[in-house]
XYZ file of C-alpha atoms in Angstrom:
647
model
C -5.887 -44.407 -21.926
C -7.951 -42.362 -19.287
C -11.402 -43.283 -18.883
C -13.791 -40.825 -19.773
C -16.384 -38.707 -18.667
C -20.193 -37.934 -18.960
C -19.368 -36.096 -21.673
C -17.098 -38.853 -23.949
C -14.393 -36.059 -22.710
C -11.371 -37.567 -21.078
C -12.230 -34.373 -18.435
C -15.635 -33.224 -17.916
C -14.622 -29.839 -16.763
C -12.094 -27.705 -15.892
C -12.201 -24.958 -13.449
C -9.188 -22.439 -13.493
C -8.072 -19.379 -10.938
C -8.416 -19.204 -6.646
C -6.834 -22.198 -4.985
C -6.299 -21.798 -0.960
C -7.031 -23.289 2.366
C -9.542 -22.018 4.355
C -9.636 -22.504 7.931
C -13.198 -22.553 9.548
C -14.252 -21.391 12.635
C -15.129 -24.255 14.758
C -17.711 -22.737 17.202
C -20.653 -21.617 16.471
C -22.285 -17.949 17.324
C -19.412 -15.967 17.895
C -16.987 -13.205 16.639
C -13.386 -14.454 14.835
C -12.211 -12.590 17.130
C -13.778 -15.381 19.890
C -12.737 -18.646 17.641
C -11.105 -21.240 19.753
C -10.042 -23.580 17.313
C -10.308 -23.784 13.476
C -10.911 -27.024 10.696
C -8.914 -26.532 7.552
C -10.364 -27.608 4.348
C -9.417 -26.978 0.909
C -11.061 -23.473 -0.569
C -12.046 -20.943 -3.295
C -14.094 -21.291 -5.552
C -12.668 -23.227 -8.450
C -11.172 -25.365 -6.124
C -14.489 -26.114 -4.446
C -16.083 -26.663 -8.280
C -13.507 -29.497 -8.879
C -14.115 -31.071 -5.629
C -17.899 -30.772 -6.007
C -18.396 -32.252 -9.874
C -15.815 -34.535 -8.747
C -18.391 -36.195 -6.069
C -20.866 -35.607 -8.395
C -19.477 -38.091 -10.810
C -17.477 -35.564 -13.502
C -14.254 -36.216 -14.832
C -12.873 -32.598 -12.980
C -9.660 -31.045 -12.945
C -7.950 -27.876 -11.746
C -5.538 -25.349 -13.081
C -3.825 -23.198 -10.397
C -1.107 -22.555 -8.348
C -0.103 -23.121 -4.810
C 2.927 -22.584 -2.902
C 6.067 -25.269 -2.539
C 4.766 -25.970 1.489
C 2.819 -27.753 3.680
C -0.886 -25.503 2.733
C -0.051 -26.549 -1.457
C 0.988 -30.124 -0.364
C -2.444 -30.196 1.751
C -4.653 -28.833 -1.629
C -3.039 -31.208 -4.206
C -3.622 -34.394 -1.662
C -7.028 -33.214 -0.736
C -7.881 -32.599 -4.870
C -6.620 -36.204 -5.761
C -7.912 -37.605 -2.346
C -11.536 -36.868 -3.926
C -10.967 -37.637 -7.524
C -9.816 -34.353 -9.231
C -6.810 -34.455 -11.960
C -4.261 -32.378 -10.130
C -2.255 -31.751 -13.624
C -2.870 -28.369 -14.382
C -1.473 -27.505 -10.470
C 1.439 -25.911 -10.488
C 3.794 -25.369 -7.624
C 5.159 -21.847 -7.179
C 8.414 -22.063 -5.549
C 8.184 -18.462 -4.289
C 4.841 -17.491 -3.096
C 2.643 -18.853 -0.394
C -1.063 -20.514 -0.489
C -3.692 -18.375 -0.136
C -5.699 -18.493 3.539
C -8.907 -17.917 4.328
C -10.345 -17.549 7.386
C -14.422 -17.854 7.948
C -16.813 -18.030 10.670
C -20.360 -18.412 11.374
C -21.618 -15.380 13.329
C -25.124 -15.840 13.037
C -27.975 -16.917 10.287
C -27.204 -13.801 8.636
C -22.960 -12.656 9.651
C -20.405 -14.830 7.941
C -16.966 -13.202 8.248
C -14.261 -13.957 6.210
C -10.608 -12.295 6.004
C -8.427 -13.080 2.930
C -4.922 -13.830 3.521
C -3.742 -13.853 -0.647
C -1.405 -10.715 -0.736
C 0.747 -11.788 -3.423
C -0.094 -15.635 -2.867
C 0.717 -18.253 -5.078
C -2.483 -18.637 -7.241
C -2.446 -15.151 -8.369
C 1.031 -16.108 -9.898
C -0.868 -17.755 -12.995
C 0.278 -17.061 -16.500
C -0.328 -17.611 -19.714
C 2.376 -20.155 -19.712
C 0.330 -22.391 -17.055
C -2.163 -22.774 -19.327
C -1.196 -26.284 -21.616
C -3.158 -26.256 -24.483
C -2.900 -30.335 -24.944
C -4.630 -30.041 -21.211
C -6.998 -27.920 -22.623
C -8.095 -29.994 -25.715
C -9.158 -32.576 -23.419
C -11.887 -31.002 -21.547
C -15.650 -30.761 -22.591
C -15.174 -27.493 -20.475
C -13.733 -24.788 -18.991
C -15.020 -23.050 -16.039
C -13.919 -20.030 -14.705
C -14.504 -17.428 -11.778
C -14.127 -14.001 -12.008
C -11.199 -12.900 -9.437
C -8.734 -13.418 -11.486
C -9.972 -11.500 -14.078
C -9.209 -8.581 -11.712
C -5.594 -8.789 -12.749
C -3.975 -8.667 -15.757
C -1.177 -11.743 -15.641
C -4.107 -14.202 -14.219
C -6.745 -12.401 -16.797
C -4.436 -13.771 -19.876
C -3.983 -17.030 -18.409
C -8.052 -17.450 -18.292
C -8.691 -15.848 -21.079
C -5.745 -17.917 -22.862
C -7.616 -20.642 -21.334
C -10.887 -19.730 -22.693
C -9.850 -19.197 -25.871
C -8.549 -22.668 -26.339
C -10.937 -23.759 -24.904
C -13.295 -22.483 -27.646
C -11.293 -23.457 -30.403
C -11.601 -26.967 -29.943
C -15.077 -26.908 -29.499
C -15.175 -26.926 -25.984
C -17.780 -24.999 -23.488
C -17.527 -22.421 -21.205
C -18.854 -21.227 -18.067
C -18.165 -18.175 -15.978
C -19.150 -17.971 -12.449
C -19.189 -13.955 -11.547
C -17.798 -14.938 -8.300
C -17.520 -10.953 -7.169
C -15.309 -10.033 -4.017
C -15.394 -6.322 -4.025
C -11.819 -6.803 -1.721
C -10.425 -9.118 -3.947
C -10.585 -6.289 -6.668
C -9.364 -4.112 -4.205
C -12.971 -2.351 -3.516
C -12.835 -2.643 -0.065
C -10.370 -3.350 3.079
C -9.131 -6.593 4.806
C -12.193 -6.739 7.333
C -14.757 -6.599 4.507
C -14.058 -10.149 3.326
C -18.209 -10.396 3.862
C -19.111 -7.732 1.037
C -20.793 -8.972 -2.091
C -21.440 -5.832 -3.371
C -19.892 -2.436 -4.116
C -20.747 -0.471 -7.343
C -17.478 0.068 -9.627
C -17.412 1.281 -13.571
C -13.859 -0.180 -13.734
C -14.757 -3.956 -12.997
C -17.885 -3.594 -14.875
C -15.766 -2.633 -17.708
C -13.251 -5.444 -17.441
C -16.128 -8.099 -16.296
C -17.797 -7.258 -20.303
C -14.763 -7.475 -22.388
C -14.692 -11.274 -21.489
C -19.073 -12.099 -21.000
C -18.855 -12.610 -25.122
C -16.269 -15.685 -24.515
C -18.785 -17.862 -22.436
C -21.115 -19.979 -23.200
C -23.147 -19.811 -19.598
C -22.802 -17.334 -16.898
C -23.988 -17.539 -13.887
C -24.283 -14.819 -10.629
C -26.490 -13.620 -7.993
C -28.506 -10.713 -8.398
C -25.802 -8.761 -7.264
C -23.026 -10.021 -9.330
C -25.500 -9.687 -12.402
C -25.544 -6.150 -10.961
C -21.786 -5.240 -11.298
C -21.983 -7.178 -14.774
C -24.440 -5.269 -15.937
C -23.285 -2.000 -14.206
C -27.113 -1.454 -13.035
C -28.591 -2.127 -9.633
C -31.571 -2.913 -11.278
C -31.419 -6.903 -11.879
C -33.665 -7.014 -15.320
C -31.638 -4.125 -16.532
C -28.549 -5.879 -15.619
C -29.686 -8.997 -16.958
C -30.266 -7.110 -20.991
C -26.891 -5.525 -20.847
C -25.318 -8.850 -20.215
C -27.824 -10.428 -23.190
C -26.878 -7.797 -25.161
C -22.935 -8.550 -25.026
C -23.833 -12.624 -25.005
C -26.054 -14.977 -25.847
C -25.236 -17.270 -23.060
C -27.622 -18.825 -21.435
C -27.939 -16.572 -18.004
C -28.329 -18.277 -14.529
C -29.461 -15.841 -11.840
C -29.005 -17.058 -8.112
C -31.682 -15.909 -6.147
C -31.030 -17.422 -2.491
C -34.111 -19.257 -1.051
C -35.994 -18.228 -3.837
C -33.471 -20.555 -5.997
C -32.073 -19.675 -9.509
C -33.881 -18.643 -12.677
C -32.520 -19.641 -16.203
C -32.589 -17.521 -19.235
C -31.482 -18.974 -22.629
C -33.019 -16.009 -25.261
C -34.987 -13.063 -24.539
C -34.622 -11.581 -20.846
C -38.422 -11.620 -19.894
C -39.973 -8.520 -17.573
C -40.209 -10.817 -15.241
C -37.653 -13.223 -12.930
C -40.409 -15.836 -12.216
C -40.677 -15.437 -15.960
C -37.350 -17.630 -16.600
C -36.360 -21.421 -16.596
C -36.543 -22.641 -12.812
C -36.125 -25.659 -10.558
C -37.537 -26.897 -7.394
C -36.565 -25.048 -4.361
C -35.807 -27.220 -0.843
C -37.708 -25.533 2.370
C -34.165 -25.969 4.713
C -32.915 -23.854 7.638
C -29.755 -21.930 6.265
C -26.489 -22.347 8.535
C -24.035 -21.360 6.424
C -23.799 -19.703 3.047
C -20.413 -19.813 2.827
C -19.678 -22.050 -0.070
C -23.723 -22.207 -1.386
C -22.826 -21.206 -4.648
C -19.817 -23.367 -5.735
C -22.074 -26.530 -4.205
C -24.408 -24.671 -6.559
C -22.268 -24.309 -9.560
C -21.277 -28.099 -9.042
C -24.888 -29.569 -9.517
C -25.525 -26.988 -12.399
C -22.240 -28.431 -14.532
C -23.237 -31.796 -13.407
C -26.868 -31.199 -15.172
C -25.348 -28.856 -18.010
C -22.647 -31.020 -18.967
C -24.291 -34.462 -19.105
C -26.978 -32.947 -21.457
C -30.051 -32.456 -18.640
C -33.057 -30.116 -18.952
C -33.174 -26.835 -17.257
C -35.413 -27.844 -15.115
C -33.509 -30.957 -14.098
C -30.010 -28.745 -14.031
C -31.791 -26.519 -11.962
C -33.177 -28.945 -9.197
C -29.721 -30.565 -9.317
C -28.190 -26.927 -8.332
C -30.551 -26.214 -5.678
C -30.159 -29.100 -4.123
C -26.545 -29.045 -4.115
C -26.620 -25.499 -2.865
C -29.125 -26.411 0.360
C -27.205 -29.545 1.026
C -24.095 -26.749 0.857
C -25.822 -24.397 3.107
C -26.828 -26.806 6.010
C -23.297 -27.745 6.893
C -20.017 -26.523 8.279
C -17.505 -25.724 5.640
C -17.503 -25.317 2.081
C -15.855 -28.539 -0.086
C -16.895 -30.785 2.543
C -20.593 -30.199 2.700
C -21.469 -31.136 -1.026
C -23.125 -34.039 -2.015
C -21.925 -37.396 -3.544
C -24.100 -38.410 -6.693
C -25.856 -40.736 -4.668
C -26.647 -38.689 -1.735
C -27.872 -36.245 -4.265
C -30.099 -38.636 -6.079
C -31.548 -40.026 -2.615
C -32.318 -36.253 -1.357
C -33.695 -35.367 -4.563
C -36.188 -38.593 -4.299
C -36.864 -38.740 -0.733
C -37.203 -34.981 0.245
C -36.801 -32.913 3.238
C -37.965 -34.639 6.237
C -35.960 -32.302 8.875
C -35.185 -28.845 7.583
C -31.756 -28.764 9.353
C -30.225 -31.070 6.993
C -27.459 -32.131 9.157
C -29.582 -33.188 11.618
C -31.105 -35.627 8.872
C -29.632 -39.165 10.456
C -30.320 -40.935 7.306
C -28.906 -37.978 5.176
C -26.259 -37.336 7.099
C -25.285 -41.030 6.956
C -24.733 -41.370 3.514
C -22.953 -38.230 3.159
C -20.401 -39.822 5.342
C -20.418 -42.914 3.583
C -20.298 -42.191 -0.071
C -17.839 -39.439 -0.035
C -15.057 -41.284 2.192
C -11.409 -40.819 0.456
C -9.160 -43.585 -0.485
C -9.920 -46.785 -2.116
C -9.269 -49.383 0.286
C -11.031 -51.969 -1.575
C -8.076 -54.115 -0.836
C -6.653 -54.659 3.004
C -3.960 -56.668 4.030
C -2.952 -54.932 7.678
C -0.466 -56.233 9.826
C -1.464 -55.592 13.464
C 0.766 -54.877 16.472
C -2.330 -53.098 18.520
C -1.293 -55.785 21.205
C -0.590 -54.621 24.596
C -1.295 -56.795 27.586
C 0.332 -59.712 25.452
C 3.619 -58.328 24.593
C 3.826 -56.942 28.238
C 3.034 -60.609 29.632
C 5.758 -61.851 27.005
C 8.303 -59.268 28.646
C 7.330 -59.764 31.952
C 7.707 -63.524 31.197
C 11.293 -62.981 29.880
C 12.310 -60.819 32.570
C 12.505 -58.438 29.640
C 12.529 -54.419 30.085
C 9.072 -53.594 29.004
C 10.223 -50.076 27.362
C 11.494 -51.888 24.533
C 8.419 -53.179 23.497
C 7.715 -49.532 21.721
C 11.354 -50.388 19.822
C 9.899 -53.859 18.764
C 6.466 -52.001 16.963
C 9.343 -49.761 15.081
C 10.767 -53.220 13.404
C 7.159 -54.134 12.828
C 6.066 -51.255 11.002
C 10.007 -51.552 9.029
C 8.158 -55.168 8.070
C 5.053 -53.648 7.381
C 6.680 -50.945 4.807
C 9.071 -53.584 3.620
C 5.741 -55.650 2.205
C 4.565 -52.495 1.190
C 7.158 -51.450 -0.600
C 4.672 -48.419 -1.630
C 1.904 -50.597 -3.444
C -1.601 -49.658 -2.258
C -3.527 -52.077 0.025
C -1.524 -52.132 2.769
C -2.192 -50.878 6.541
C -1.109 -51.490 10.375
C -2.656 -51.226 13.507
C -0.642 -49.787 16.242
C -1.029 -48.421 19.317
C -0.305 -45.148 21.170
C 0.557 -46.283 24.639
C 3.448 -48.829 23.959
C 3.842 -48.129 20.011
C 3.578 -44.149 19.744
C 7.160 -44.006 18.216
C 5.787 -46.195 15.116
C 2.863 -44.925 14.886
C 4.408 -41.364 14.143
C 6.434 -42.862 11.904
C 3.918 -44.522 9.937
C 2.298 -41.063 9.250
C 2.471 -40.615 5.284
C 3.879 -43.489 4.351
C 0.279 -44.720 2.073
C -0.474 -47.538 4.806
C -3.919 -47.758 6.001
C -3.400 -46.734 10.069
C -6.047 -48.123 13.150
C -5.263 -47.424 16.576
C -7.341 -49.598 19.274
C -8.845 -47.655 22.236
C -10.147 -50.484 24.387
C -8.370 -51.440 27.499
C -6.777 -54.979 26.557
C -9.072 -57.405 28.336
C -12.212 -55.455 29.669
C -15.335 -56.823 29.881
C -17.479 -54.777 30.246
C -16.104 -52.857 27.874
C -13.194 -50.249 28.942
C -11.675 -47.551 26.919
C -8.046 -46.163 27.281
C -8.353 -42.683 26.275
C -10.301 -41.468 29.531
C -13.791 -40.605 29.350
C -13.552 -37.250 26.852
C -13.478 -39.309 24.520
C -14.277 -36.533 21.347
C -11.180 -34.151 22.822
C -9.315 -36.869 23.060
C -9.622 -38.073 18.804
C -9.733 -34.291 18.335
C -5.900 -35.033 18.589
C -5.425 -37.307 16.182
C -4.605 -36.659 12.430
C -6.630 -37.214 9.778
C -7.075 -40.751 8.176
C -6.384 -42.662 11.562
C -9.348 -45.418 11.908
C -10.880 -45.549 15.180
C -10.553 -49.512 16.448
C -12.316 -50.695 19.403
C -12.429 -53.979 20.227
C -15.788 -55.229 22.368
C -16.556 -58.946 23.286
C -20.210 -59.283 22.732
C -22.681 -61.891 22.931
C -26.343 -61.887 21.866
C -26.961 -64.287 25.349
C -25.062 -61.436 27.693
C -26.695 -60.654 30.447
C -28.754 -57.256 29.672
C -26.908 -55.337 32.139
C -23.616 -56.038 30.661
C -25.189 -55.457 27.187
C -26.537 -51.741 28.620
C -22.896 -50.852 29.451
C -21.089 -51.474 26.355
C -23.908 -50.128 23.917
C -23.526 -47.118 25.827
C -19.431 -46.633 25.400
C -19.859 -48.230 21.536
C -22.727 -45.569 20.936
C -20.789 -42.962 22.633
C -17.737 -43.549 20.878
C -18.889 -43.608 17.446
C -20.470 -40.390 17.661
C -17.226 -39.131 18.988
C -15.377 -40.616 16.068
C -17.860 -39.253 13.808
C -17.746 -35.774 15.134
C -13.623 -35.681 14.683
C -13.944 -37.020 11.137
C -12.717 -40.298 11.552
C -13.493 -43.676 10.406
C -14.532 -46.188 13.088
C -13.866 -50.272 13.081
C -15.682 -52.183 15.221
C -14.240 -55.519 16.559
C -16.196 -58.217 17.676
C -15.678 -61.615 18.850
C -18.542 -63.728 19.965
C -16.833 -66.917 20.734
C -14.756 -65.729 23.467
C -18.496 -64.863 25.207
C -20.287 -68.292 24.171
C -21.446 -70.432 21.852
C -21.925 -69.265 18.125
C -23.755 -70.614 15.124
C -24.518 -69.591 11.542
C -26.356 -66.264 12.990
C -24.476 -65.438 16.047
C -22.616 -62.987 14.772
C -25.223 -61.746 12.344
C -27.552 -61.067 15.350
C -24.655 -59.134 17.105
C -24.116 -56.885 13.613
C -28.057 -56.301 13.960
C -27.894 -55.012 16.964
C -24.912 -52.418 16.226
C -27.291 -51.022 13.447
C -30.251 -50.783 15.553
C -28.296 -48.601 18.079
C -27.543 -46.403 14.929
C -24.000 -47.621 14.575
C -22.454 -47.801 11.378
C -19.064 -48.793 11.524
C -17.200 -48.036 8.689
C -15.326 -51.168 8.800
C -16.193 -54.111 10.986
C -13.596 -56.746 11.874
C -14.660 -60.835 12.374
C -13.118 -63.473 13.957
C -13.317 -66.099 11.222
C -16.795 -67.794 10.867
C -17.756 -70.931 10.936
C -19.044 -71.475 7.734
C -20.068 -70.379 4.222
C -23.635 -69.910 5.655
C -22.111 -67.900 8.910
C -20.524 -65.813 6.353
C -23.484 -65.817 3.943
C -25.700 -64.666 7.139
C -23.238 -61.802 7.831
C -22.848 -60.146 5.194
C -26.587 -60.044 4.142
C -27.198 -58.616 7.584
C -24.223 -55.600 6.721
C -25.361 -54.990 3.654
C -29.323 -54.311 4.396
C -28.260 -52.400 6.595
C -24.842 -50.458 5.346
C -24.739 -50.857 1.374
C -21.958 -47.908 1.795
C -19.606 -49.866 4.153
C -16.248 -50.122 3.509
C -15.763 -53.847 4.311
C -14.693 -56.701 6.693
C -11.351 -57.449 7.700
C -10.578 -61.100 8.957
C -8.675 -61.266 12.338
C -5.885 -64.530 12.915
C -6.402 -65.219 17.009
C -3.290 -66.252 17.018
C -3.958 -69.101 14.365
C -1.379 -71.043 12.345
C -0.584 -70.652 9.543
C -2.687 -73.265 7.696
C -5.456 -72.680 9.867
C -5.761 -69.407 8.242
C -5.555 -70.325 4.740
C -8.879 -72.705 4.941
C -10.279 -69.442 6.690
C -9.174 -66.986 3.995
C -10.420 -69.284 1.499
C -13.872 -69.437 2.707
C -13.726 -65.295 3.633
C -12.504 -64.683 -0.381
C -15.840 -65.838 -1.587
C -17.638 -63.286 -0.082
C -16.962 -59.349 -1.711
C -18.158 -57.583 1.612
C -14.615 -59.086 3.098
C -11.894 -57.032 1.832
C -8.840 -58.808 3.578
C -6.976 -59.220 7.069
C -5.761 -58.173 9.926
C -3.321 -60.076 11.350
C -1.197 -60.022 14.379
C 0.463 -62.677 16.385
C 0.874 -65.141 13.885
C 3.657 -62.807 12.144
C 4.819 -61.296 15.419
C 4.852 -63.843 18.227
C 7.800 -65.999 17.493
C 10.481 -62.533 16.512
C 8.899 -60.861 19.745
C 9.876 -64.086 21.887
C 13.095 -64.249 20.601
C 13.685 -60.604 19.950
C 12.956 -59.431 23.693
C 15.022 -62.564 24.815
C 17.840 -61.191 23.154
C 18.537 -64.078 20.831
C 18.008 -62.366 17.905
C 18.562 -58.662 16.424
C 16.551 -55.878 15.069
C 17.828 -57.388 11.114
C 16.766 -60.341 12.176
C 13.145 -59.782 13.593
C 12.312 -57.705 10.798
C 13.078 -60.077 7.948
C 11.228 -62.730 9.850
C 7.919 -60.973 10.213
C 8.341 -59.722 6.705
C 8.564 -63.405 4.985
C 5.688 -64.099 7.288
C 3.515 -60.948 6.666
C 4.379 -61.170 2.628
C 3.213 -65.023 2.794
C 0.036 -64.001 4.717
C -0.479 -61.360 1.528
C 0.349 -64.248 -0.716
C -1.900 -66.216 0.688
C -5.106 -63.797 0.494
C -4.169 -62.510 -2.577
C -4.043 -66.170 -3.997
C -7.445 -66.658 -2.490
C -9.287 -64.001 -4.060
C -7.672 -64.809 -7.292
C -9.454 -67.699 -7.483
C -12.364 -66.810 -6.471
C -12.271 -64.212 -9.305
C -11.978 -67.072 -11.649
C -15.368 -69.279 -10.514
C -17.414 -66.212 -9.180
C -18.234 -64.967 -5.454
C -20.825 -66.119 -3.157
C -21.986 -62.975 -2.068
């Protein structure tokens, strides 16, 4: 049975019509024409709506279509990547995904050019629309575009319908694109407004079928058929009594619920947030997000209203559309801390649990295999008079072990490198495993990176979901010098990591730098923070103690309650050696698992580079030794579950 929503719904909401990908100009203050490079997200604005109530804690879902290729593939996997029922997706095996492209000219110039000339999304029909699906929403929400065509008009309004016979809600956002009603030409992607008796027509015949509607002044405008907003505003009331929402920029959004007053400050309003505007591109579906969120789980207006406004400046302080809204809990902290910097994204705090509570993927499980190893496995060739280029073959057998432990269950990942293992790491791409690739130089101290000193064009090149490992021997008694250096590459690297959209593991191991006690490490994780690190995931040699783990994890925690987790490494350990340190690592809930190397690797490396043993024959041996490894922390945490955690 699927869990429900705010609403005692199995699906809060869900939105129905534009579906595409839009790809983002990257630098700021310039023409398309002068783009350089672009980010892709997912786009329009239903799409945007699912992804936004989704993070805002709504059961959301999607109705649409996108093409049988690489841009539809990208949307579904991006919808379920942040929590949205991908069901009512269809894939059109004839017509391409809709493109967008946008840039940010200025505070005031936001060009856009639609690529959707017969696209895949404007393919919906009436038989898309599954009224089962239907009946088990609390709502559906939809935009107006494709109400400018008749096929995708029946499907919403088929939708609507349905919707409204089961006792359902619904919500229009006016969503006007004078080009996407074929107002205006391809370079006037940017217009909000042209005056047209035909769309105002069309727009009317469907206002009585809603239950809220919601617009700028301008879109009230072509509602209405009236420049003048009040006017606008009656002839709406007088087709519907839905309750009225009126965007009104910085100014916020006024509600109306009866009678339209002679006055906007007259109506139902919210707090507004004194922020500097970036980009408006997207403002209104982060709006339209927090305004379900408040509708939908029964809120007052004025508590509806502050939960749109904020999730329209949070919207309009960042770069792109989907991926600037706000989780519910970075809403609820903005909301109750305030604006301290008016460029939002410049807010460290804010900024930091954007990143944090809106990562993708439950990993709440980790049991990696790691064959990051360089300088080892070239000493073991070197050693065996071995030809060192088939050490890149050997990390293909490991990640065939890897994939055979796998065997497509979640909670699974590698770490591989690029230099010696770039043939497996390719080949892990897509495959569900968690993927880390180490940057250090094996060995350095001070710390040494191998991907030069660019080190943000350098991650610019890697794809998405790849975790960011670095590996830096650390102790609270170095001398300060040495401690000066590596702050400065860790601090410089996680900001590059950060800027390319990629999670970061840090790696420390005090012991191999001097003596450790119960707070050793501890003191080294306070550090991290008080450079303003936060590793997403950190990864510990294994502690001495209960207390040394106790210690830890407090000190994570204060600082980090969004982390992702701790990974256990092996050093090389035996086997039963790292079962007593498992067992003691289980207790605590911050450590979500291992990552081990040579204790699954050595021995088929040895033996495999020696040539007294094939590529069948490695493989099964690291996979019985991986699988036992799994069996072993898996058995751990099991019974732990049964007498309770220590932290």
């Amino acid at each position: 049975m699927r869990q429900r929503g705010v609403t005692g719904r199995p699906i809060d909401v869900i939105t129905i019509g534009r579906a595409s990908v839009d790809l983002y100009g990257q630098q700021v203050g310039g023409r398309l024409e002068d783009m350089r490079g672009f980010a892709k997200y997912i786009g329009g604005s239903p799409t945007n709506m699912a992804a936004g109530t989704a993070r805002l804690g709504l059961k959301s879902a999607l109705i649409t279509r996108v093409g049988d290729e690489h841009m539809g593939r990208f949307i579904v996997e991006e919808l379920a990547r942040e929590g949205v029922d991908t069901r009512g997706i269809v894939t059109d095996p004839e017509r391409l995904t809709a493109l967008v492209l946008l840039g940010i000219r200025d505070s005031d110039t936001f060009p856009l050019i639609f690529y959707r000339e017969n696209c895949a999304d404007m393919a919906l029909c009436e038989d898309d629309i599954d009224p089962a699906f239907i009946a088990e929403a609390a709502c559906v929400t939809a935009t107006g575009t494709h109400l400018s065509h008749p096929r995708t008009e029946a499907a919403v309004l088929k939708a609507v319908r349905l919707a409204r016979a089961g006792g359902a809600r619904t919500a229009l956002d006016i969503d006007y694109r004078p080009n996407l009603w074929g107002l205006a030409g391809h370079d006037a992607g940017e217009s909000r407004f042209i005056a047209s008796a035909e769309v105002t027509e069309r727009l009317q015949a469907s206002l009585p079928l809603f239950d809220l509607i919601v617009g700028t002044e301008e879109e009230f405008h072509i509602a209405g058929g009236t420049t003048d907003t009040l006017a606008a505003l009656r002839v709406v009331r007088a087709a519907t009594p839905a309750t009225l929402v009126c965007k009104r920029g910085p100014m916020g959004a006024v509600a109306f619920e009866g009678g339209i007053p002679d006055s906007l400050e007259d109506g139902m309003s919210g707090p507004g947030f004194p922020i500097e505007v970036f980009n408006v591109l997207g403002a209104g579906d982060g709006f339209m997000s927090g305004l379900l969120r408040g509708w939908l789980a029964g809120e007052s207006w004025e508590r509806t209203l502050a939960f749109a406004n904020a999730c329209g400046a949070l919207a309009v302080s960042r770069h792109g559309c989907a991926p600037s809204y706000p989780s519910w809990e970075e809403l609820t902290f903005f909301l109750e801390r305030g604006v301290r910097v008016p460029e939002l994204r410049k807010d460290a705090a804010l900024e930091q649990i954007h990143w944090s509570t809106n990562r993708k993927v439950d990993w709440s499980t980790m049991r990696v295999f790691a064959f990051d190893h360089r300088r080892q496995l070239e000493e073991m060739a070197a050693d065996l008079n071995a030809d060192p280029a088939r050490i890149g073959d050997f990390k293909r057998l490991c990640l065939q072990a890897a994939r055979a432990v796998q065997d497509g269950a979640p909670g699974y990942g590698v770490l591989c490198d690029a230099r010696l293992g770039r043939d497996a790491l390719h080949a892990a791409a897509g495959t569900g495993l968690w993927i880390g690739r180490p940057v250090e130089r094996p060995g350095s101290r001070p710390l040494e990176l191998e991907i030069g000193p660019d080190f943000g064009s350098e991650l610019a090149e890697w794809p998405a979901g790849h975790v960011v490992k670095v590996l830096c021997v650390y102790h609270p008694d170095d001398p300060s010098e040495l401690k000066a250096h590596q702050e400065e590459v860790l601090l410089r690297l996680a900001h590059a990591a950060r800027a390319s959209g990629l999670e970061f593991l840090l790696e420390i191991i005090p012991s191999s730098a001097g003596p450790v006690g119960d707070e050793t490490t501890a003191a080294v994780i306070q550090r991290i923070y008080d450079l303003g690190i936060h590793p997403d995931w950190w990864k510990l040699e294994p502690l001495a103690g209960e207390a040394a783990w106790a210690a830890t994890c407090k000190t994570i925690e204060r600082n980090d309650p969004h982390v992702r987790g701790i990974v256990v490494l092996g050093l090389d350990a035996p086997v039963e050696v790292l079962e007593k340190s498992f067992s003691t690592a289980a207790r605590f809930d911050l450590v979500k698992g291992f990552a081990v190397g040579r204790t699954i690797f050595a021995e088929a490396a040895r033996a495999w580079l020696a040539g007294e043993i094939d590529d069948a024959r490695a493989v099964a041996d690291m996979t019985e030794r991986f699988r036992a490894l799994c069996d072993l922390w898996d058995g751990a945490r099991a019974r732990v579950g049964k007498r309770g955690t220590a932290a």
